[in-house]
Amino acid sequence: MQYLVFRLYGPIASWGEAAVGGDRPSGLTPSRSAVLGLLGAALGIKRDDVSRLDALRAAVGVAIKAYSCGSLMRDYHTAQVPSQDRKRTFYNRKDELSIEKEKLNTVLSSRDYRSDGYWIVAVWLWQQSEFTLEMLEAALKKPIFTPYLGRKACPLAVPVTPRLVESELKEALDTPFPPILFSHEQDRRWLGLGNTVTYLWQGTAGDLGEYEGVQSSQVWDEPISREPWQFSARQVHQLTLVEE
């Protein structure tokens, strides 16, 4: 198989999960929707271009190797929102804040981030489409829209350094990358990296190889609609190993 492999690191990242009320939690690893959004931004696909977004979603498979999921950082957040008005549609944030101040309400929420997480991402093509791995590689090297780690407030701190490899899935995820600092040993001390790594992938449980301890579960991060913002479930396989 041919894979496109790249890395994600930033001082903060936020991988959206199901949100109830004012709380906005973050997953430990990049969600499928986040990876597709990053690729879509690099390609210059706008959010209202539903046909191309659907084509990208149908074509691309995703696997993750987590060296570190980072530490939890929680932000106490306040925001002003208008009262519900069936006679008026708010198209953007500027519209919401343009109404009379007495009609604005303050909403309290908490937003979670992962600080100093480090992940390797491998993507592949399930089927033929208008996209190729070479096209995705070129887009990540020169993105049209600025990519970020889940939220616009979470910029990338190092180049994603995309590369094409032909190998088994685990070998692709084990692809070595340049150190973030001056050496990999400094990276390990600075990021607090141990010898334990976690792999997450879609497909079949045996796609990573013949290992015991593979766990399978359902996660709700398959984007199916932008308006309204909806997701469906998909099966994910997970394995934690100790690297020598």
PDB file of C-alpha atoms in Angstrom:
ATOM      1  CA  MET A   1       0.000   0.000   0.000  1.00  0.00           C
ATOM      2  CA  GLN A   2       1.016   3.583  -0.580  1.00  0.00           C
ATOM      3  CA  TYR A   3       0.525   6.010   2.286  1.00  0.00           C
ATOM      4  CA  LEU A   4       0.926   9.737   2.773  1.00  0.00           C
ATOM      5  CA  VAL A   5       2.508  10.256   6.198  1.00  0.00           C
ATOM      6  CA  PHE A   6       2.866  13.566   8.063  1.00  0.00           C
ATOM      7  CA  ARG A   7       3.228  14.801  11.627  1.00  0.00           C
ATOM      8  CA  LEU A   8       1.197  17.148  13.817  1.00  0.00           C
ATOM      9  CA  TYR A   9       2.608  19.130  16.707  1.00  0.00           C
ATOM     10  CA  GLY A  10       1.616  22.400  18.334  1.00  0.00           C
ATOM     11  CA  PRO A  11       1.649  24.060  21.747  1.00  0.00           C
ATOM     12  CA  ILE A  12      -2.114  23.469  21.934  1.00  0.00           C
ATOM     13  CA  ALA A  13      -4.554  21.353  19.949  1.00  0.00           C
ATOM     14  CA  SER A  14      -8.245  20.580  20.306  1.00  0.00           C
ATOM     15  CA  TRP A  15      -9.866  17.512  18.773  1.00  0.00           C
ATOM     16  CA  GLY A  16     -13.613  18.052  19.040  1.00  0.00           C
ATOM     17  CA  GLU A  17     -15.881  15.495  20.660  1.00  0.00           C
ATOM     18  CA  ALA A  18     -19.604  15.425  21.375  1.00  0.00           C
ATOM     19  CA  ALA A  19     -20.424  18.677  23.174  1.00  0.00           C
ATOM     20  CA  VAL A  20     -23.219  18.988  25.729  1.00  0.00           C
ATOM     21  CA  GLY A  21     -24.254  22.388  27.026  1.00  0.00           C
ATOM     22  CA  GLY A  22     -21.406  24.857  27.345  1.00  0.00           C
ATOM     23  CA  ASP A  23     -18.571  22.339  27.667  1.00  0.00           C
ATOM     24  CA  ARG A  24     -16.292  21.698  24.692  1.00  0.00           C
ATOM     25  CA  PRO A  25     -14.123  18.622  25.388  1.00  0.00           C
ATOM     26  CA  SER A  26     -11.138  17.481  23.364  1.00  0.00           C
ATOM     27  CA  GLY A  27     -10.175  13.983  22.318  1.00  0.00           C
ATOM     28  CA  LEU A  28      -6.705  12.596  23.020  1.00  0.00           C
ATOM     29  CA  THR A  29      -5.858  12.101  19.349  1.00  0.00           C
ATOM     30  CA  PRO A  30      -6.773  13.824  16.070  1.00  0.00           C
ATOM     31  CA  SER A  31     -10.284  12.894  14.995  1.00  0.00           C
ATOM     32  CA  ARG A  32     -11.028  11.752  11.461  1.00  0.00           C
ATOM     33  CA  SER A  33     -13.048  14.916  10.853  1.00  0.00           C
ATOM     34  CA  ALA A  34     -10.085  17.048  12.007  1.00  0.00           C
ATOM     35  CA  VAL A  35      -7.686  15.298   9.623  1.00  0.00           C
ATOM     36  CA  LEU A  36     -10.153  15.637   6.730  1.00  0.00           C
ATOM     37  CA  GLY A  37     -10.637  19.304   7.609  1.00  0.00           C
ATOM     38  CA  LEU A  38      -6.876  19.886   7.620  1.00  0.00           C
ATOM     39  CA  LEU A  39      -6.517  18.213   4.216  1.00  0.00           C
ATOM     40  CA  GLY A  40      -9.498  20.148   2.862  1.00  0.00           C
ATOM     41  CA  ALA A  41      -7.989  23.435   4.041  1.00  0.00           C
ATOM     42  CA  ALA A  42      -4.656  22.600   2.428  1.00  0.00           C
ATOM     43  CA  LEU A  43      -6.458  21.815  -0.839  1.00  0.00           C
ATOM     44  CA  GLY A  44      -8.398  25.075  -0.651  1.00  0.00           C
ATOM     45  CA  ILE A  45     -11.837  23.437  -0.418  1.00  0.00           C
ATOM     46  CA  LYS A  46     -14.401  25.839   1.007  1.00  0.00           C
ATOM     47  CA  ARG A  47     -16.837  24.679   3.666  1.00  0.00           C
ATOM     48  CA  ASP A  48     -19.837  25.114   1.399  1.00  0.00           C
ATOM     49  CA  ASP A  49     -18.302  22.980  -1.370  1.00  0.00           C
ATOM     50  CA  VAL A  50     -20.211  19.907  -0.227  1.00  0.00           C
ATOM     51  CA  SER A  51     -19.499  17.732  -3.265  1.00  0.00           C
ATOM     52  CA  ARG A  52     -15.701  17.996  -2.965  1.00  0.00           C
ATOM     53  CA  LEU A  53     -15.789  17.547   0.811  1.00  0.00           C
ATOM     54  CA  ASP A  54     -17.891  14.410   0.368  1.00  0.00           C
ATOM     55  CA  ALA A  55     -15.505  13.127  -2.302  1.00  0.00           C
ATOM     56  CA  LEU A  56     -12.536  13.671   0.023  1.00  0.00           C
ATOM     57  CA  ARG A  57     -14.316  11.927   2.902  1.00  0.00           C
ATOM     58  CA  ALA A  58     -15.250   8.925   0.767  1.00  0.00           C
ATOM     59  CA  ALA A  59     -11.756   8.524  -0.663  1.00  0.00           C
ATOM     60  CA  VAL A  60      -9.450   8.906   2.335  1.00  0.00           C
ATOM     61  CA  GLY A  61      -8.664   6.463   5.150  1.00  0.00           C
ATOM     62  CA  VAL A  62      -6.918   7.654   8.324  1.00  0.00           C
ATOM     63  CA  ALA A  63      -4.593   6.110  10.910  1.00  0.00           C
ATOM     64  CA  ILE A  64      -2.845   7.771  13.859  1.00  0.00           C
ATOM     65  CA  LYS A  65       0.250   7.053  15.937  1.00  0.00           C
ATOM     66  CA  ALA A  66       0.285   8.977  19.210  1.00  0.00           C
ATOM     67  CA  TYR A  67       3.705   9.534  20.766  1.00  0.00           C
ATOM     68  CA  SER A  68       2.133  11.883  23.294  1.00  0.00           C
ATOM     69  CA  CYS A  69      -1.471  13.010  23.707  1.00  0.00           C
ATOM     70  CA  GLY A  70      -0.276  16.060  25.616  1.00  0.00           C
ATOM     71  CA  SER A  71      -1.548  17.385  28.912  1.00  0.00           C
ATOM     72  CA  LEU A  72      -5.027  18.755  29.526  1.00  0.00           C
ATOM     73  CA  MET A  73      -5.448  22.530  29.447  1.00  0.00           C
ATOM     74  CA  ARG A  74      -8.923  23.889  30.260  1.00  0.00           C
ATOM     75  CA  ASP A  75     -10.008  27.404  29.315  1.00  0.00           C
ATOM     76  CA  TYR A  76     -12.855  29.129  31.140  1.00  0.00           C
ATOM     77  CA  HIS A  77     -14.591  30.932  28.299  1.00  0.00           C
ATOM     78  CA  THR A  78     -17.260  33.621  28.054  1.00  0.00           C
ATOM     79  CA  ALA A  79     -19.039  34.703  24.891  1.00  0.00           C
ATOM     80  CA  GLN A  80     -21.897  37.006  23.983  1.00  0.00           C
ATOM     81  CA  VAL A  81     -24.735  35.586  21.888  1.00  0.00           C
ATOM     82  CA  PRO A  82     -28.021  37.131  20.797  1.00  0.00           C
ATOM     83  CA  SER A  83     -31.402  36.043  22.063  1.00  0.00           C
ATOM     84  CA  GLN A  84     -33.286  33.702  19.757  1.00  0.00           C
ATOM     85  CA  ASP A  85     -35.173  35.607  17.088  1.00  0.00           C
ATOM     86  CA  ARG A  86     -37.202  33.661  14.522  1.00  0.00           C
ATOM     87  CA  LYS A  87     -37.609  36.775  12.402  1.00  0.00           C
ATOM     88  CA  ARG A  88     -33.894  37.255  11.887  1.00  0.00           C
ATOM     89  CA  THR A  89     -31.068  35.076  10.601  1.00  0.00           C
ATOM     90  CA  PHE A  90     -27.512  35.664  11.801  1.00  0.00           C
ATOM     91  CA  TYR A  91     -25.065  34.767   9.046  1.00  0.00           C
ATOM     92  CA  ASN A  92     -21.817  35.402  10.898  1.00  0.00           C
ATOM     93  CA  ARG A  93     -20.327  36.606  14.161  1.00  0.00           C
ATOM     94  CA  LYS A  94     -20.456  40.233  13.035  1.00  0.00           C
ATOM     95  CA  ASP A  95     -24.231  39.939  12.553  1.00  0.00           C
ATOM     96  CA  GLU A  96     -24.661  38.494  16.028  1.00  0.00           C
ATOM     97  CA  LEU A  97     -22.820  41.363  17.692  1.00  0.00           C
ATOM     98  CA  SER A  98     -24.520  44.069  15.619  1.00  0.00           C
ATOM     99  CA  ILE A  99     -27.795  43.932  17.561  1.00  0.00           C
ATOM    100  CA  GLU A 100     -28.660  46.067  20.593  1.00  0.00           C
ATOM    101  CA  LYS A 101     -26.505  45.278  23.615  1.00  0.00           C
ATOM    102  CA  GLU A 102     -29.500  44.603  25.831  1.00  0.00           C
ATOM    103  CA  LYS A 103     -30.428  41.672  23.552  1.00  0.00           C
ATOM    104  CA  LEU A 104     -27.038  40.006  24.000  1.00  0.00           C
ATOM    105  CA  ASN A 105     -26.629  37.234  26.571  1.00  0.00           C
ATOM    106  CA  THR A 106     -23.433  35.993  28.164  1.00  0.00           C
ATOM    107  CA  VAL A 107     -22.751  32.286  27.816  1.00  0.00           C
ATOM    108  CA  LEU A 108     -20.264  30.554  30.117  1.00  0.00           C
ATOM    109  CA  SER A 109     -18.364  27.526  28.873  1.00  0.00           C
ATOM    110  CA  SER A 110     -15.167  25.552  29.292  1.00  0.00           C
ATOM    111  CA  ARG A 111     -12.985  24.569  26.352  1.00  0.00           C
ATOM    112  CA  ASP A 112     -10.409  21.790  26.554  1.00  0.00           C
ATOM    113  CA  TYR A 113      -7.074  21.662  24.757  1.00  0.00           C
ATOM    114  CA  ARG A 114      -4.186  19.209  24.587  1.00  0.00           C
ATOM    115  CA  SER A 115      -0.858  20.872  25.292  1.00  0.00           C
ATOM    116  CA  ASP A 116       2.339  19.558  23.634  1.00  0.00           C
ATOM    117  CA  GLY A 117       0.793  16.538  21.951  1.00  0.00           C
ATOM    118  CA  TYR A 118       2.703  14.846  19.142  1.00  0.00           C
ATOM    119  CA  TRP A 119       1.030  12.641  16.519  1.00  0.00           C
ATOM    120  CA  ILE A 120       1.938  10.922  13.254  1.00  0.00           C
ATOM    121  CA  VAL A 121      -0.859  10.637  10.673  1.00  0.00           C
ATOM    122  CA  ALA A 122      -1.040   8.204   7.750  1.00  0.00           C
ATOM    123  CA  VAL A 123      -3.703   8.560   5.070  1.00  0.00           C
ATOM    124  CA  TRP A 124      -4.465   6.375   2.069  1.00  0.00           C
ATOM    125  CA  LEU A 125      -7.056   6.140  -0.678  1.00  0.00           C
ATOM    126  CA  TRP A 126      -9.951   3.706  -0.392  1.00  0.00           C
ATOM    127  CA  GLN A 127     -11.027   4.293  -3.984  1.00  0.00           C
ATOM    128  CA  GLN A 128     -10.233   6.278  -7.102  1.00  0.00           C
ATOM    129  CA  SER A 129     -11.298   9.900  -6.966  1.00  0.00           C
ATOM    130  CA  GLU A 130     -10.328  13.346  -8.160  1.00  0.00           C
ATOM    131  CA  PHE A 131      -7.725  13.382  -5.357  1.00  0.00           C
ATOM    132  CA  THR A 132      -4.387  11.590  -5.360  1.00  0.00           C
ATOM    133  CA  LEU A 133      -1.856  11.177  -2.583  1.00  0.00           C
ATOM    134  CA  GLU A 134       0.580  13.236  -4.638  1.00  0.00           C
ATOM    135  CA  MET A 135      -1.994  16.031  -4.756  1.00  0.00           C
ATOM    136  CA  LEU A 136      -2.491  15.863  -0.981  1.00  0.00           C
ATOM    137  CA  GLU A 137       1.272  15.877  -0.407  1.00  0.00           C
ATOM    138  CA  ALA A 138       1.713  18.978  -2.570  1.00  0.00           C
ATOM    139  CA  ALA A 139      -1.186  20.709  -0.794  1.00  0.00           C
ATOM    140  CA  LEU A 140       0.305  20.060   2.647  1.00  0.00           C
ATOM    141  CA  LYS A 141       3.626  21.517   1.499  1.00  0.00           C
ATOM    142  CA  LYS A 142       1.924  24.649   0.117  1.00  0.00           C
ATOM    143  CA  PRO A 143      -1.549  24.898   1.696  1.00  0.00           C
ATOM    144  CA  ILE A 144      -4.100  27.295   0.207  1.00  0.00           C
ATOM    145  CA  PHE A 145      -5.922  27.892   3.503  1.00  0.00           C
ATOM    146  CA  THR A 146      -4.053  27.917   6.802  1.00  0.00           C
ATOM    147  CA  PRO A 147      -4.218  24.476   8.478  1.00  0.00           C
ATOM    148  CA  TYR A 148      -4.633  24.250  12.240  1.00  0.00           C
ATOM    149  CA  LEU A 149      -4.961  21.662  14.982  1.00  0.00           C
ATOM    150  CA  GLY A 150      -8.699  21.432  15.467  1.00  0.00           C
ATOM    151  CA  ARG A 151      -9.402  25.112  16.116  1.00  0.00           C
ATOM    152  CA  LYS A 152      -8.168  28.314  14.537  1.00  0.00           C
ATOM    153  CA  ALA A 153      -6.511  29.235  17.832  1.00  0.00           C
ATOM    154  CA  CYS A 154      -4.287  26.139  17.556  1.00  0.00           C
ATOM    155  CA  PRO A 155      -1.551  26.742  14.947  1.00  0.00           C
ATOM    156  CA  LEU A 156       1.015  24.209  13.818  1.00  0.00           C
ATOM    157  CA  ALA A 157       4.399  24.723  15.474  1.00  0.00           C
ATOM    158  CA  VAL A 158       6.548  22.663  13.076  1.00  0.00           C
ATOM    159  CA  PRO A 159       6.246  21.757   9.378  1.00  0.00           C
ATOM    160  CA  VAL A 160       4.066  18.703   8.795  1.00  0.00           C
ATOM    161  CA  THR A 161       6.825  17.306   6.530  1.00  0.00           C
ATOM    162  CA  PRO A 162       4.585  15.094   4.351  1.00  0.00           C
ATOM    163  CA  ARG A 163       6.107  12.144   2.531  1.00  0.00           C
ATOM    164  CA  LEU A 164       4.873   9.226   0.424  1.00  0.00           C
ATOM    165  CA  VAL A 165       5.871   5.732   1.493  1.00  0.00           C
ATOM    166  CA  GLU A 166       5.105   2.255   0.188  1.00  0.00           C
ATOM    167  CA  SER A 167       4.951  -0.193   3.059  1.00  0.00           C
ATOM    168  CA  GLU A 168       2.683  -1.903   5.554  1.00  0.00           C
ATOM    169  CA  LEU A 169       0.553   0.385   7.709  1.00  0.00           C
ATOM    170  CA  LYS A 170       2.642   0.048  10.883  1.00  0.00           C
ATOM    171  CA  GLU A 171       5.875   0.709   8.992  1.00  0.00           C
ATOM    172  CA  ALA A 172       4.300   3.827   7.491  1.00  0.00           C
ATOM    173  CA  LEU A 173       3.294   5.119  10.936  1.00  0.00           C
ATOM    174  CA  ASP A 174       6.785   4.319  12.236  1.00  0.00           C
ATOM    175  CA  THR A 175       8.368   6.566   9.582  1.00  0.00           C
ATOM    176  CA  PRO A 176      11.102   8.665  11.247  1.00  0.00           C
ATOM    177  CA  PHE A 177      10.767  12.464  11.147  1.00  0.00           C
ATOM    178  CA  PRO A 178      13.281  15.230  11.891  1.00  0.00           C
ATOM    179  CA  PRO A 179      13.426  16.269  15.562  1.00  0.00           C
ATOM    180  CA  ILE A 180      11.338  19.218  16.715  1.00  0.00           C
ATOM    181  CA  LEU A 181      14.273  20.573  18.712  1.00  0.00           C
ATOM    182  CA  PHE A 182      17.907  19.739  17.994  1.00  0.00           C
ATOM    183  CA  SER A 183      17.752  16.008  18.678  1.00  0.00           C
ATOM    184  CA  HIS A 184      15.199  13.265  19.310  1.00  0.00           C
ATOM    185  CA  GLU A 185      16.592  12.840  22.834  1.00  0.00           C
ATOM    186  CA  GLN A 186      15.827  16.503  23.577  1.00  0.00           C
ATOM    187  CA  ASP A 187      12.326  15.992  22.153  1.00  0.00           C
ATOM    188  CA  ARG A 188      11.777  13.075  24.521  1.00  0.00           C
ATOM    189  CA  ARG A 189      12.839  15.076  27.587  1.00  0.00           C
ATOM    190  CA  TRP A 190      10.974  18.240  26.571  1.00  0.00           C
ATOM    191  CA  LEU A 191       7.708  16.552  25.591  1.00  0.00           C
ATOM    192  CA  GLY A 192       7.941  13.951  28.331  1.00  0.00           C
ATOM    193  CA  LEU A 193       7.817  11.119  25.792  1.00  0.00           C
ATOM    194  CA  GLY A 194       8.062   7.621  27.174  1.00  0.00           C
ATOM    195  CA  ASN A 195       8.454   4.332  25.332  1.00  0.00           C
ATOM    196  CA  THR A 196       4.713   3.743  25.039  1.00  0.00           C
ATOM    197  CA  VAL A 197       2.947   4.609  21.791  1.00  0.00           C
ATOM    198  CA  THR A 198      -0.655   4.128  20.726  1.00  0.00           C
ATOM    199  CA  TYR A 199      -1.886   3.265  17.225  1.00  0.00           C
ATOM    200  CA  LEU A 200      -5.422   3.965  16.031  1.00  0.00           C
ATOM    201  CA  TRP A 201      -6.671   2.985  12.594  1.00  0.00           C
ATOM    202  CA  GLN A 202      -9.785   2.236  10.566  1.00  0.00           C
ATOM    203  CA  GLY A 203     -10.281  -0.825   8.418  1.00  0.00           C
ATOM    204  CA  THR A 204      -9.863  -4.281   9.938  1.00  0.00           C
ATOM    205  CA  ALA A 205      -8.293  -5.188  13.271  1.00  0.00           C
ATOM    206  CA  GLY A 206      -5.478  -7.056  11.514  1.00  0.00           C
ATOM    207  CA  ASP A 207      -4.395  -4.202   9.252  1.00  0.00           C
ATOM    208  CA  LEU A 208      -1.605  -3.205  11.658  1.00  0.00           C
ATOM    209  CA  GLY A 209      -0.275  -6.761  11.871  1.00  0.00           C
ATOM    210  CA  GLU A 210      -0.688  -9.812  14.088  1.00  0.00           C
ATOM    211  CA  TYR A 211      -0.758  -8.345  17.589  1.00  0.00           C
ATOM    212  CA  GLU A 212      -2.581  -9.310  20.747  1.00  0.00           C
ATOM    213  CA  GLY A 213      -4.458  -6.695  22.710  1.00  0.00           C
ATOM    214  CA  VAL A 214      -6.149  -4.879  19.815  1.00  0.00           C
ATOM    215  CA  GLN A 215      -9.295  -3.120  21.041  1.00  0.00           C
ATOM    216  CA  SER A 216     -12.137  -2.048  18.771  1.00  0.00           C
ATOM    217  CA  SER A 217     -14.721   0.613  19.509  1.00  0.00           C
ATOM    218  CA  GLN A 218     -17.065   3.092  17.868  1.00  0.00           C
ATOM    219  CA  VAL A 219     -16.325   6.809  17.698  1.00  0.00           C
ATOM    220  CA  TRP A 220     -18.592   9.557  16.390  1.00  0.00           C
ATOM    221  CA  ASP A 221     -16.251  11.573  14.184  1.00  0.00           C
ATOM    222  CA  GLU A 222     -17.360  10.722  10.641  1.00  0.00           C
ATOM    223  CA  PRO A 223     -18.635  14.009   9.151  1.00  0.00           C
ATOM    224  CA  ILE A 224     -21.899  13.570   7.252  1.00  0.00           C
ATOM    225  CA  SER A 225     -23.333  17.092   7.108  1.00  0.00           C
ATOM    226  CA  ARG A 226     -22.039  20.607   7.507  1.00  0.00           C
ATOM    227  CA  GLU A 227     -25.503  22.153   7.783  1.00  0.00           C
ATOM    228  CA  PRO A 228     -26.579  21.015  10.329  1.00  0.00           C
ATOM    229  CA  TRP A 229     -23.230  19.988  11.800  1.00  0.00           C
ATOM    230  CA  GLN A 230     -23.676  16.206  12.153  1.00  0.00           C
ATOM    231  CA  PHE A 231     -21.453  13.145  12.538  1.00  0.00           C
ATOM    232  CA  SER A 232     -21.941   9.406  12.292  1.00  0.00           C
ATOM    233  CA  ALA A 233     -20.186   6.505  14.019  1.00  0.00           C
ATOM    234  CA  ARG A 234     -17.267   4.515  12.640  1.00  0.00           C
ATOM    235  CA  GLN A 235     -15.216   1.628  13.966  1.00  0.00           C
ATOM    236  CA  VAL A 236     -11.706   2.312  15.215  1.00  0.00           C
ATOM    237  CA  HIS A 237      -9.057  -0.210  16.271  1.00  0.00           C
ATOM    238  CA  GLN A 238      -6.493   0.669  18.935  1.00  0.00           C
ATOM    239  CA  LEU A 239      -3.239  -0.885  20.082  1.00  0.00           C
ATOM    240  CA  THR A 240      -0.692   0.319  22.642  1.00  0.00           C
ATOM    241  CA  LEU A 241       2.892  -0.932  22.354  1.00  0.00           C
ATOM    242  CA  VAL A 242       6.188  -0.341  24.083  1.00  0.00           C
ATOM    243  CA  GLU A 243       8.942   0.777  21.715  1.00  0.00           C
ATOM    244  CA  GLU A 244      12.522  -0.177  22.474  1.00  0.00           C
TER     245      GLU A 244
END
